[in-house]
Amino acid sequence: MSASNFPDTIRAIQYTGVGGPEVIKLNSVPFPKPGPNEMLIKVLYGGVNFLDINFRRGIYPLPAIPWTAGWEAAGVLESLPSDPEILSDPEFKARQFKVGQIVASVAPVAFAEYITQPWIKVLPVPDGIGPKLAAATSLQGTTALTLVEEAYNAKQDDYCLVHSAAGGLGLLFCQLLSARGVHVIGSVSTKEKAELAKANGAEYTINYKEEDLVKRVKEITNGEGVHGIYDGLGKAAWQDNLEMVRRKGTIVNFGNTTGVIPPFSILDLKAKNIHLVRPDSSQYMVTPREIREYNSLLWKTVKSGELKAVISKEYPFTPEGVGEAQEDQASGRSLGKLVIRIAN
Ligand SMILES: NC(=O)c1ccc[n+]([C@@H]2O[C@H](COP(=O)([O-])OP(=O)(O)OC[C@H]3O[C@@H](n4cnc5c(N)ncnc54)[C@H](OP(=O)(O)O)[C@@H]3O)[C@@H](O)[C@H]2O)c1
């Protein structure tokens, strides 16, 4: 489509305030005009993330109201940046962008028919992966990779606990860690989730609704506890994590699914010389090079089959569709990854 053929307005899924799914609306907004460092993308699929719920609920502040939902998108690249300095930047050239190709981005305002994104946030998607899988993998895939590489670099024969092991991110942790020869213990709430976590690399699963999680982890690890804990739950898991981690072990808390960890005494870490990390994956991928390298690793692991997003449901591009997807995730009903189909 030439620039003159673009519409004056597009549809976007927006939060019209902080609250429940009722604040999600489909609004008509002006066609986004790319700045000199930005690219225009026709969005085909959006990935659903707990992050979206945190913004809607006001746990992370909305930058403006109304605010376009979504943090993960894949679609067709419609234009390159116009700034000549960017076009000659070696990092820009290294990505080998071509107008018309499928690209993915992890950045705010993803759930709209067209979006503009700073070029450093946009990555070409290799042939054979497609927009649906790209939208399902970009954010959680790079999160799993950065956290396993840099927050706690688990080694062969380590024992690691993955909370919410059948969630979007949880399954990717199970896959990556088991491929490294780690003994993965997955905590889950149902039998179906236990089976899914096992099929994706968990050696042990513990249904925390039926079993004593701390006791079972201690049994599995001969009383020593685990080397690493990958925890997106936050508040509800904090005290148990202190008990389940072994001496010199690492707790990686990367999410607040059950609330932010309340204030605690730093002396709590001293009894076992515990390492505590609270990472945001985007802070491992700040420079254009860091973003490109982690995404190259992402596509390599996706192509090799080491990382495989399990997409359990696709929802329509409507306020009801996005609301239902978020409620399925917020209630713990969802398995693996959810996506929104934004256009054909
Ligand atoms: N720091 C970062 O860079 C980063 C990046 C991406 C995601 N995250 C965070 O990582 C976490 C996981 O994200 P995700 O998108 O993959 O979500 P998810 O794990 O697919 O969904 C949440 C899961 O959490 C479990 N859960 C336990 N208690 C819950 C409760 N009270 N309410 C809702 N769910 C509960 C449920 O599994 P069970 O039924 O098995 O308990 C549920 O399926 C989120 O906290 C997210 O914000 C952080």
Short mmCIF file of C-alpha atoms and ligand atoms in Angstrom, two decimals:
data_model
loop_
_atom_site.label_atom_id
_atom_site.label_comp_id
_atom_site.label_asym_id
_atom_site.label_seq_id
_atom_site.Cartn_x
_atom_site.Cartn_y
_atom_site.Cartn_z
CA MET A 1 0.00 0.00 0.00
CA SER A 2 1.41 3.41 -0.87
CA ALA A 3 1.40 6.16 1.78
CA SER A 4 -1.54 7.86 0.06
CA ASN A 5 -3.59 4.69 0.45
CA PHE A 6 -3.33 4.52 4.22
CA PRO A 7 -6.54 5.36 6.09
CA ASP A 8 -6.90 8.55 8.17
CA THR A 9 -7.99 6.55 11.20
CA ILE A 10 -7.40 3.04 12.50
CA ARG A 11 -8.89 0.85 15.23
CA ALA A 12 -7.04 0.33 18.50
CA ILE A 13 -7.87 -1.58 21.68
CA GLN A 14 -7.49 0.96 24.48
CA TYR A 15 -7.71 1.18 28.24
CA THR A 16 -10.06 4.05 29.03
CA GLY A 17 -9.07 4.02 32.69
CA VAL A 18 -7.70 1.78 35.41
CA GLY A 19 -9.94 -1.11 36.35
CA GLY A 20 -11.47 -4.39 35.22
CA PRO A 21 -12.14 -5.60 31.65
CA GLU A 22 -14.90 -2.98 31.35
CA VAL A 23 -12.25 -0.29 30.75
CA ILE A 24 -11.18 -2.04 27.51
CA LYS A 25 -12.69 -0.34 24.43
CA LEU A 26 -12.23 -0.46 20.66
CA ASN A 27 -11.53 3.15 19.65
CA SER A 28 -10.92 4.91 16.40
CA VAL A 29 -7.58 6.75 16.55
CA PRO A 30 -5.56 8.78 14.04
CA PHE A 31 -3.33 6.81 11.68
CA PRO A 32 0.09 6.73 13.38
CA LYS A 33 2.75 8.85 11.66
CA PRO A 34 6.25 7.43 12.06
CA GLY A 35 8.95 9.76 13.40
CA PRO A 36 12.39 9.87 11.72
CA ASN A 37 13.68 6.95 13.84
CA GLU A 38 10.48 4.88 13.63
CA MET A 39 9.04 2.13 11.48
CA LEU A 40 5.43 1.59 10.51
CA ILE A 41 3.99 -1.90 11.00
CA LYS A 42 0.66 -3.34 9.89
CA VAL A 43 -0.11 -5.57 12.86
CA LEU A 44 -1.36 -9.12 12.23
CA TYR A 45 -1.07 -10.70 15.70
CA GLY A 46 -0.59 -9.47 19.27
CA GLY A 47 0.72 -11.55 22.16
CA VAL A 48 -1.11 -11.52 25.51
CA ASN A 49 1.04 -10.99 28.60
CA PHE A 50 0.40 -10.61 32.33
CA LEU A 51 2.09 -7.24 31.90
CA ASP A 52 -1.09 -6.06 30.10
CA ILE A 53 -3.14 -6.91 33.17
CA ASN A 54 -0.67 -5.10 35.46
CA PHE A 55 -1.09 -1.92 33.38
CA ARG A 56 -4.88 -2.24 33.21
CA ARG A 57 -5.06 -2.73 36.98
CA GLY A 58 -2.76 0.24 37.61
CA ILE A 59 0.02 -1.83 39.24
CA TYR A 60 2.25 -0.27 36.58
CA PRO A 61 1.07 3.30 35.87
CA LEU A 62 -0.62 3.97 32.53
CA PRO A 63 1.41 6.63 30.67
CA ALA A 64 -1.82 8.29 29.46
CA ILE A 65 -5.56 7.68 29.32
CA PRO A 66 -6.81 6.39 26.98
CA TRP A 67 -3.81 4.11 26.35
CA THR A 68 -3.46 1.47 23.66
CA ALA A 69 -3.10 -2.01 25.19
CA GLY A 70 -0.56 -4.71 24.33
CA TRP A 71 3.22 -5.04 24.46
CA GLU A 72 3.96 -7.62 21.79
CA ALA A 73 3.11 -7.52 18.10
CA ALA A 74 4.04 -9.07 14.79
CA GLY A 75 3.06 -7.97 11.33
CA VAL A 76 4.18 -6.54 8.00
CA LEU A 77 6.89 -3.88 7.84
CA GLU A 78 5.44 -0.93 5.90
CA SER A 79 8.24 1.66 6.10
CA LEU A 80 11.85 2.22 7.13
CA PRO A 81 13.07 5.13 9.29
CA SER A 82 13.62 8.35 7.33
CA ASP A 83 16.69 9.56 9.27
CA PRO A 84 19.72 8.99 6.96
CA GLU A 85 22.02 8.57 9.96
CA ILE A 86 19.97 5.58 11.10
CA LEU A 87 19.92 4.08 7.62
CA SER A 88 23.73 4.09 7.59
CA ASP A 89 24.11 2.86 11.19
CA PRO A 90 25.93 -0.53 11.19
CA GLU A 91 23.50 -1.91 13.77
CA PHE A 92 20.53 -0.90 11.61
CA LYS A 93 22.16 -2.46 8.55
CA ALA A 94 22.88 -5.67 10.49
CA ARG A 95 19.14 -6.32 10.80
CA GLN A 96 18.72 -6.33 6.99
CA PHE A 97 15.18 -4.95 7.04
CA LYS A 98 13.05 -5.25 3.92
CA VAL A 99 9.72 -3.48 3.49
CA GLY A 100 7.00 -6.13 3.17
CA GLN A 101 8.69 -8.68 5.43
CA ILE A 102 7.27 -10.00 8.72
CA VAL A 103 8.69 -8.21 11.76
CA ALA A 104 8.06 -8.39 15.50
CA SER A 105 8.34 -5.82 18.26
CA VAL A 106 8.21 -5.81 22.04
CA ALA A 107 7.03 -2.34 22.99
CA PRO A 108 3.89 -0.60 24.20
CA VAL A 109 0.76 0.21 22.15
CA ALA A 110 0.79 -3.08 20.25
CA PHE A 111 -2.96 -3.80 19.90
CA ALA A 112 -3.80 -1.56 16.94
CA GLU A 113 -4.19 -2.10 13.22
CA TYR A 114 -1.05 -0.06 12.50
CA ILE A 115 1.68 0.92 14.94
CA THR A 116 4.89 2.90 14.80
CA GLN A 117 7.85 1.65 16.79
CA PRO A 118 11.43 2.91 17.26
CA TRP A 119 13.57 0.84 14.88
CA ILE A 120 15.68 -0.61 17.70
CA LYS A 121 12.56 -2.39 19.03
CA VAL A 122 11.74 -4.00 15.67
CA LEU A 123 13.22 -7.31 14.56
CA PRO A 124 12.88 -9.15 11.28
CA VAL A 125 11.25 -12.56 11.75
CA PRO A 126 13.04 -15.33 9.87
CA ASP A 127 11.15 -17.22 7.16
CA GLY A 128 9.21 -20.19 8.44
CA ILE A 129 8.25 -18.70 11.80
CA GLY A 130 5.28 -16.54 10.78
CA PRO A 131 3.50 -13.68 12.57
CA LYS A 132 1.44 -15.77 14.99
CA LEU A 133 4.39 -17.64 16.46
CA ALA A 134 6.48 -14.45 16.41
CA ALA A 135 3.81 -12.57 18.40
CA ALA A 136 3.59 -15.51 20.80
CA THR A 137 7.32 -15.78 21.39
CA SER A 138 9.01 -12.38 21.23
CA LEU A 139 8.41 -11.06 24.75
CA GLN A 140 8.29 -14.27 26.76
CA GLY A 141 11.01 -15.94 24.68
CA THR A 142 13.51 -13.14 25.19
CA THR A 143 12.49 -12.93 28.86
CA ALA A 144 13.17 -16.63 29.39
CA LEU A 145 16.49 -16.39 27.53
CA THR A 146 17.76 -13.29 29.33
CA LEU A 147 16.77 -14.58 32.75
CA VAL A 148 18.32 -18.00 32.21
CA GLU A 149 21.49 -16.43 30.80
CA GLU A 150 21.88 -13.50 33.19
CA ALA A 151 19.61 -13.59 36.24
CA TYR A 152 20.40 -17.16 37.22
CA ASN A 153 22.56 -19.04 34.75
CA ALA A 154 21.44 -22.56 35.62
CA LYS A 155 23.91 -25.35 34.99
CA GLN A 156 23.59 -29.03 34.17
CA ASP A 157 22.43 -31.09 37.18
CA ASP A 158 21.14 -28.03 39.07
CA TYR A 159 17.71 -28.36 40.61
CA CYS A 160 15.50 -25.39 39.72
CA LEU A 161 11.96 -24.54 40.68
CA VAL A 162 9.71 -22.87 38.10
CA HIS A 163 6.52 -21.36 39.52
CA SER A 164 3.42 -21.25 37.24
CA ALA A 165 5.19 -23.87 35.13
CA ALA A 166 2.31 -24.27 32.66
CA GLY A 167 1.99 -20.51 32.05
CA GLY A 168 3.32 -18.76 28.96
CA LEU A 169 6.71 -17.99 30.45
CA GLY A 170 6.72 -21.06 32.71
CA LEU A 171 6.65 -23.52 29.80
CA LEU A 172 9.53 -21.70 28.10
CA PHE A 173 11.60 -21.93 31.30
CA CYS A 174 10.83 -25.68 31.48
CA GLN A 175 11.99 -26.10 27.87
CA LEU A 176 15.18 -24.03 28.16
CA LEU A 177 16.28 -25.40 31.53
CA SER A 178 15.63 -29.05 30.67
CA ALA A 179 17.65 -28.59 27.46
CA ARG A 180 20.56 -27.54 29.71
CA GLY A 181 20.27 -30.73 31.75
CA VAL A 182 18.67 -28.99 34.73
CA HIS A 183 16.30 -30.98 36.96
CA VAL A 184 13.18 -28.84 36.59
CA ILE A 185 10.54 -28.84 39.31
CA GLY A 186 7.36 -27.14 38.11
CA SER A 187 4.70 -25.85 40.46
CA VAL A 188 1.17 -25.93 39.01
CA SER A 189 -2.46 -25.84 40.17
CA THR A 190 -4.08 -28.64 38.14
CA LYS A 191 -3.43 -32.10 36.73
CA GLU A 192 -3.77 -30.77 33.17
CA LYS A 193 -1.12 -28.13 33.88
CA ALA A 194 1.15 -30.77 35.42
CA GLU A 195 0.93 -32.87 32.26
CA LEU A 196 1.67 -29.86 30.05
CA ALA A 197 4.67 -28.84 32.16
CA LYS A 198 6.02 -32.40 32.02
CA ALA A 199 5.54 -32.55 28.25
CA ASN A 200 7.67 -29.38 28.07
CA GLY A 201 10.58 -30.53 30.17
CA ALA A 202 9.60 -30.50 33.86
CA GLU A 203 11.08 -33.59 35.49
CA TYR A 204 8.88 -33.17 38.57
CA THR A 205 5.62 -31.31 39.02
CA ILE A 206 3.99 -30.32 42.28
CA ASN A 207 0.32 -29.41 42.47
CA TYR A 208 0.55 -26.78 45.18
CA LYS A 209 -3.20 -26.96 45.78
CA GLU A 210 -2.98 -30.63 46.79
CA GLU A 211 0.57 -31.00 48.11
CA ASP A 212 2.87 -29.14 50.49
CA LEU A 213 5.16 -27.38 47.99
CA VAL A 214 8.02 -26.69 50.42
CA LYS A 215 8.00 -30.24 51.79
CA ARG A 216 7.99 -31.83 48.32
CA VAL A 217 10.82 -29.59 47.08
CA LYS A 218 12.88 -30.54 50.12
CA GLU A 219 12.14 -34.25 49.50
CA ILE A 220 13.15 -34.04 45.84
CA THR A 221 16.40 -32.24 46.70
CA ASN A 222 17.37 -34.43 49.68
CA GLY A 223 16.63 -31.60 52.09
CA GLU A 224 19.01 -29.13 50.44
CA GLY A 225 16.60 -27.02 48.43
CA VAL A 226 16.96 -25.79 44.86
CA HIS A 227 19.84 -23.94 43.21
CA GLY A 228 17.54 -21.50 41.44
CA ILE A 229 13.93 -20.34 41.62
CA TYR A 230 12.23 -18.63 38.67
CA ASP A 231 9.30 -16.83 40.27
CA GLY A 232 6.70 -14.67 38.57
CA LEU A 233 4.26 -14.88 41.48
CA GLY A 234 5.87 -12.44 43.91
CA LYS A 235 4.02 -11.89 47.17
CA ALA A 236 2.41 -15.33 47.66
CA ALA A 237 5.65 -17.23 46.95
CA TRP A 238 8.16 -15.08 48.85
CA GLN A 239 8.28 -16.84 52.24
CA ASP A 240 8.22 -20.30 50.65
CA ASN A 241 11.00 -19.27 48.26
CA LEU A 242 13.24 -18.37 51.20
CA GLU A 243 12.70 -21.88 52.55
CA MET A 244 13.02 -23.75 49.24
CA VAL A 245 16.22 -22.13 47.97
CA ARG A 246 19.41 -23.86 49.04
CA ARG A 247 22.48 -22.29 50.65
CA LYS A 248 24.08 -19.92 48.09
CA GLY A 249 21.07 -20.39 45.81
CA THR A 250 19.36 -17.70 43.71
CA ILE A 251 15.81 -16.42 43.80
CA VAL A 252 14.82 -14.70 40.57
CA ASN A 253 11.59 -12.79 41.11
CA PHE A 254 10.45 -11.41 37.78
CA GLY A 255 6.73 -10.83 38.32
CA ASN A 256 3.88 -9.87 40.64
CA THR A 257 1.10 -12.23 39.56
CA THR A 258 -0.06 -12.46 43.20
CA GLY A 259 1.16 -8.98 44.22
CA VAL A 260 4.47 -7.22 44.77
CA ILE A 261 6.75 -8.79 47.42
CA PRO A 262 6.15 -6.77 50.60
CA PRO A 263 9.02 -4.97 52.35
CA PHE A 264 11.36 -7.44 54.06
CA SER A 265 14.57 -7.40 56.07
CA ILE A 266 17.74 -7.84 54.02
CA LEU A 267 18.96 -9.96 56.92
CA ASP A 268 16.52 -12.65 55.71
CA LEU A 269 19.04 -13.39 52.94
CA LYS A 270 21.98 -13.94 55.28
CA ALA A 271 20.92 -17.26 56.80
CA LYS A 272 21.78 -19.07 53.53
CA ASN A 273 23.76 -16.40 51.63
CA ILE A 274 20.88 -16.16 49.19
CA HIS A 275 21.24 -14.25 45.92
CA LEU A 276 18.14 -12.25 45.09
CA VAL A 277 17.53 -10.76 41.64
CA ARG A 278 14.52 -8.70 40.51
CA PRO A 279 15.06 -8.37 36.76
CA ASP A 280 13.15 -6.66 33.99
CA SER A 281 14.11 -8.41 30.75
CA SER A 282 14.09 -5.09 28.88
CA GLN A 283 17.06 -3.97 31.00
CA TYR A 284 19.13 -6.84 29.58
CA MET A 285 18.27 -5.58 26.09
CA VAL A 286 18.86 -1.84 26.00
CA THR A 287 21.42 -1.22 23.24
CA PRO A 288 20.60 -2.05 19.61
CA ARG A 289 23.28 -4.73 19.76
CA GLU A 290 21.89 -6.37 22.91
CA ILE A 291 18.41 -6.41 21.39
CA ARG A 292 19.65 -7.87 18.10
CA GLU A 293 21.81 -10.51 19.75
CA TYR A 294 19.09 -11.77 22.12
CA ASN A 295 16.60 -11.86 19.27
CA SER A 296 19.05 -13.77 17.06
CA LEU A 297 19.37 -16.27 19.90
CA LEU A 298 15.58 -16.35 20.20
CA TRP A 299 15.01 -17.19 16.53
CA LYS A 300 17.82 -19.74 16.61
CA THR A 301 16.27 -21.55 19.57
CA VAL A 302 12.80 -21.34 18.02
CA LYS A 303 14.08 -22.75 14.73
CA SER A 304 15.96 -25.56 16.49
CA GLY A 305 12.82 -26.45 18.46
CA GLU A 306 14.48 -25.81 21.83
CA LEU A 307 11.93 -23.04 22.48
CA LYS A 308 8.38 -23.66 21.37
CA ALA A 309 5.56 -21.37 22.48
CA VAL A 310 2.48 -23.42 23.29
CA ILE A 311 -0.38 -21.29 21.91
CA SER A 312 -3.53 -22.57 23.58
CA LYS A 313 -6.02 -19.99 22.31
CA GLU A 314 -6.49 -17.21 19.76
CA TYR A 315 -8.93 -14.37 20.52
CA PRO A 316 -10.57 -11.79 18.23
CA PHE A 317 -9.57 -8.14 17.98
CA THR A 318 -12.52 -6.88 19.99
CA PRO A 319 -12.81 -5.47 23.53
CA GLU A 320 -14.60 -8.70 24.49
CA GLY A 321 -11.85 -10.82 22.93
CA VAL A 322 -9.01 -8.96 24.67
CA GLY A 323 -11.00 -8.82 27.93
CA GLU A 324 -11.66 -12.54 27.81
CA ALA A 325 -7.99 -13.30 27.09
CA GLN A 326 -6.89 -11.15 30.04
CA GLU A 327 -9.48 -12.68 32.36
CA ASP A 328 -8.48 -16.20 31.30
CA GLN A 329 -4.89 -15.35 32.20
CA ALA A 330 -5.69 -13.37 35.36
CA SER A 331 -7.87 -16.17 36.73
CA GLY A 332 -5.23 -18.85 36.13
CA ARG A 333 -7.52 -20.64 33.62
CA SER A 334 -5.15 -20.22 30.69
CA LEU A 335 -2.53 -22.70 29.56
CA GLY A 336 0.67 -21.57 27.82
CA LYS A 337 0.38 -18.57 25.52
CA LEU A 338 -2.64 -16.58 24.31
CA VAL A 339 -2.70 -14.41 21.18
CA ILE A 340 -4.99 -11.80 19.62
CA ARG A 341 -5.61 -12.02 15.87
CA ILE A 342 -5.57 -8.39 14.78
CA ALA A 343 -5.76 -8.74 10.96
CA ASN A 344 -5.44 -11.35 8.24
N1 LIG B 1 10.33 -9.17 34.50
C1 LIG B 1 10.07 -9.35 33.22
O1 LIG B 1 10.84 -8.91 32.37
C2 LIG B 1 8.83 -10.09 32.81
C3 LIG B 1 8.59 -10.39 31.47
C4 LIG B 1 7.46 -11.13 31.14
C5 LIG B 1 6.58 -11.54 32.13
N2 LIG B 1 6.82 -11.20 33.42
C6 LIG B 1 5.94 -11.66 34.51
O2 LIG B 1 6.01 -13.07 34.54
C7 LIG B 1 4.83 -13.61 35.11
C8 LIG B 1 4.30 -14.69 34.21
O3 LIG B 1 3.82 -14.08 33.03
P1 LIG B 1 2.98 -14.87 31.96
O4 LIG B 1 2.52 -13.86 30.97
O5 LIG B 1 3.73 -16.05 31.50
O6 LIG B 1 1.69 -15.32 32.84
P2 LIG B 1 1.18 -16.80 33.09
O7 LIG B 1 2.18 -17.50 33.94
O8 LIG B 1 0.80 -17.42 31.79
O9 LIG B 1 -0.19 -16.65 33.88
C9 LIG B 1 -0.30 -16.59 35.24
C10 LIG B 1 -0.25 -17.98 35.95
O10 LIG B 1 0.09 -17.68 37.28
C11 LIG B 1 -0.48 -18.66 38.13
N3 LIG B 1 -1.13 -18.06 39.30
C12 LIG B 1 -0.87 -18.37 40.58
N4 LIG B 1 -1.56 -17.61 41.41
C13 LIG B 1 -2.30 -16.79 40.65
C14 LIG B 1 -3.23 -15.77 40.96
N5 LIG B 1 -3.53 -15.42 42.21
N6 LIG B 1 -3.80 -15.11 39.94
C15 LIG B 1 -3.49 -15.42 38.65
N7 LIG B 1 -2.60 -16.38 38.31
C16 LIG B 1 -2.03 -17.07 39.30
C17 LIG B 1 -1.44 -19.49 37.32
O11 LIG B 1 -0.81 -20.76 37.16
P3 LIG B 1 -1.17 -21.93 38.22
O12 LIG B 1 -2.64 -22.16 38.02
O13 LIG B 1 -0.35 -23.10 37.84
O14 LIG B 1 -0.85 -21.38 39.56
C18 LIG B 1 -1.54 -18.72 36.00
O15 LIG B 1 -1.80 -19.58 34.93
C19 LIG B 1 3.89 -12.42 35.29
O16 LIG B 1 3.95 -11.99 36.63
C20 LIG B 1 4.46 -11.36 34.37
O17 LIG B 1 4.13 -10.05 34.74
C21 LIG B 1 7.93 -10.49 33.77
#
